[in-house]
Short mmCIF file of the C-alpha atoms (twelve columns), coordinates in Angstrom:
data_MODEL
# 
_entry.id   MODEL 
# 
loop_
_atom_site.group_PDB 
_atom_site.id 
_atom_site.type_symbol 
_atom_site.label_atom_id 
_atom_site.label_alt_id 
_atom_site.label_comp_id 
_atom_site.label_asym_id 
_atom_site.label_seq_id 
_atom_site.Cartn_x 
_atom_site.Cartn_y 
_atom_site.Cartn_z 
_atom_site.pdbx_PDB_model_num 
ATOM 1  C CA . MET A 1  10.316  -71.728 -32.392 1 
ATOM 2  C CA . ALA A 2  11.331  -70.523 -29.652 1 
ATOM 3  C CA . ARG A 3  7.976   -72.027 -26.948 1 
ATOM 4  C CA . LYS A 4  7.034   -69.112 -24.214 1 
ATOM 5  C CA . SER A 5  7.432   -69.812 -20.530 1 
ATOM 6  C CA . ARG A 6  4.228   -69.493 -17.832 1 
ATOM 7  C CA . THR A 7  5.730   -66.688 -16.165 1 
ATOM 8  C CA . ALA A 8  6.608   -64.596 -18.989 1 
ATOM 9  C CA . VAL A 9  3.195   -65.091 -20.930 1 
ATOM 10 C CA . LEU A 10 1.810   -63.829 -17.523 1 
ATOM 11 C CA . LYS A 11 3.705   -61.326 -16.826 1 
ATOM 12 C CA . ARG A 12 3.591   -59.733 -20.235 1 
ATOM 13 C CA . GLN A 13 -0.687  -59.687 -19.196 1 
ATOM 14 C CA . ARG A 14 -0.490  -58.480 -15.775 1 
ATOM 15 C CA . GLU A 15 1.894   -55.294 -17.144 1 
ATOM 16 C CA . ALA A 16 -1.163  -54.997 -20.202 1 
ATOM 17 C CA . ARG A 17 -3.772  -55.315 -16.771 1 
ATOM 18 C CA . LYS A 18 -1.686  -52.044 -15.464 1 
ATOM 19 C CA . ALA A 19 -1.079  -49.956 -18.111 1 
ATOM 20 C CA . GLU A 20 -4.831  -50.024 -19.493 1 
ATOM 21 C CA . LYS A 21 -5.851  -49.389 -15.961 1 
ATOM 22 C CA . GLN A 22 -3.872  -46.631 -15.617 1 
ATOM 23 C CA . ALA A 23 -4.677  -44.810 -18.725 1 
ATOM 24 C CA . ALA A 24 -8.119  -45.258 -17.648 1 
ATOM 25 C CA . LYS A 25 -7.101  -43.554 -14.462 1 
ATOM 26 C CA . ARG A 26 -6.215  -40.541 -17.154 1 
ATOM 27 C CA . GLU A 27 -8.964  -40.461 -19.674 1 
ATOM 28 C CA . LYS A 28 -11.752 -39.903 -16.249 1 
ATOM 29 C CA . ARG A 29 -8.979  -37.249 -14.922 1 
ATOM 30 C CA . MET A 30 -9.114  -35.446 -17.932 1 
ATOM 31 C CA . GLU A 31 -12.543 -35.646 -18.380 1 
ATOM 32 C CA . ARG A 32 -12.914 -34.539 -14.389 1 
ATOM 33 C CA . GLU A 33 -10.791 -31.199 -15.227 1 
ATOM 34 C CA . THR A 34 -13.274 -30.716 -18.287 1 
ATOM 35 C CA . VAL A 35 -15.816 -30.292 -16.295 1 
ATOM 36 C CA . GLU A 36 -14.802 -28.932 -13.708 1 
ATOM 37 C CA . SER A 37 -13.627 -25.507 -15.560 1 
ATOM 38 C CA . ASP A 38 -16.191 -25.575 -17.341 1 
ATOM 39 C CA . GLY A 39 -18.412 -25.442 -14.629 1 
ATOM 40 C CA . SER A 40 -16.584 -22.332 -13.476 1 
ATOM 41 C CA . GLN A 41 -17.097 -19.314 -16.046 1 
ATOM 42 C CA . VAL A 42 -18.449 -16.257 -15.259 1 
ATOM 43 C CA . ALA A 43 -20.211 -14.091 -16.762 1 
ATOM 44 C CA . THR A 44 -18.177 -11.130 -18.133 1 
ATOM 45 C CA . ALA A 45 -19.614 -7.518  -18.111 1 
ATOM 46 C CA . ASP A 46 -19.892 -7.690  -21.952 1 
ATOM 47 C CA . ASP A 47 -21.924 -11.173 -21.565 1 
ATOM 48 C CA . LEU A 48 -24.211 -9.779  -19.598 1 
ATOM 49 C CA . ALA A 49 -24.610 -6.495  -20.735 1 
ATOM 50 C CA . GLY A 50 -25.518 -9.688  -23.898 1 
ATOM 51 C CA . TYR A 51 -28.042 -10.973 -22.850 1 
ATOM 52 C CA . GLY A 52 -29.495 -7.355  -20.885 1 
ATOM 53 C CA . PHE A 53 -28.776 -7.435  -16.989 1 
ATOM 54 C CA . VAL A 54 -26.512 -4.349  -17.301 1 
ATOM 55 C CA . GLY A 55 -29.202 -2.331  -17.990 1 
ATOM 56 C CA . ASP A 56 -32.000 -3.868  -15.298 1 
ATOM 57 C CA . GLU A 57 -29.803 -2.511  -12.656 1 
ATOM 58 C CA . GLU A 58 -29.479 1.080   -14.379 1 
ATOM 59 C CA . GLU A 59 -32.774 1.566   -13.865 1 
ATOM 60 C CA . GLU A 60 -33.286 -0.043  -11.091 1 
ATOM 61 C CA . GLN A 61 -30.804 2.849   -9.050  1 
ATOM 62 C CA . GLY A 62 -33.371 5.015   -11.576 1 
ATOM 63 C CA . GLU A 63 -36.221 3.841   -9.664  1 
ATOM 64 C CA . SER A 64 -34.844 4.541   -5.792  1 
ATOM 65 C CA . LYS A 65 -35.831 7.742   -6.878  1 
ATOM 66 C CA . GLU A 66 -38.697 9.239   -6.475  1 
ATOM 67 C CA . PRO A 67 -40.207 11.428  -9.550  1 
ATOM 68 C CA . PRO A 68 -41.576 14.614  -8.531  1 
ATOM 69 C CA . ARG A 69 -45.475 13.822  -7.751  1 
ATOM 70 C CA . PRO A 70 -47.514 16.112  -10.354 1 
ATOM 71 C CA . GLY A 71 -49.488 18.856  -7.862  1 
ATOM 72 C CA . SER A 72 -46.716 18.960  -5.010  1 
ATOM 73 C CA . SER A 73 -44.358 21.600  -4.618  1 
ATOM 74 C CA . SER A 74 -40.269 21.015  -3.978  1 
# 
């Protein structure tokens, strides 16, 4: 068997560490991108209607108009 030189072994170790570091950075970047995209979601009108928020907006507009009072002539 051929004997491995010390410099070749060290070079392979450096390359392996460098590749691991790059892989870790890629993984972190992917995690950040998924977190950012999940956090920036905006509810649509259908989503709000499902939670009952759209109806509240219509009721507020109706409440701003005062109903006629009994006994007062308009």
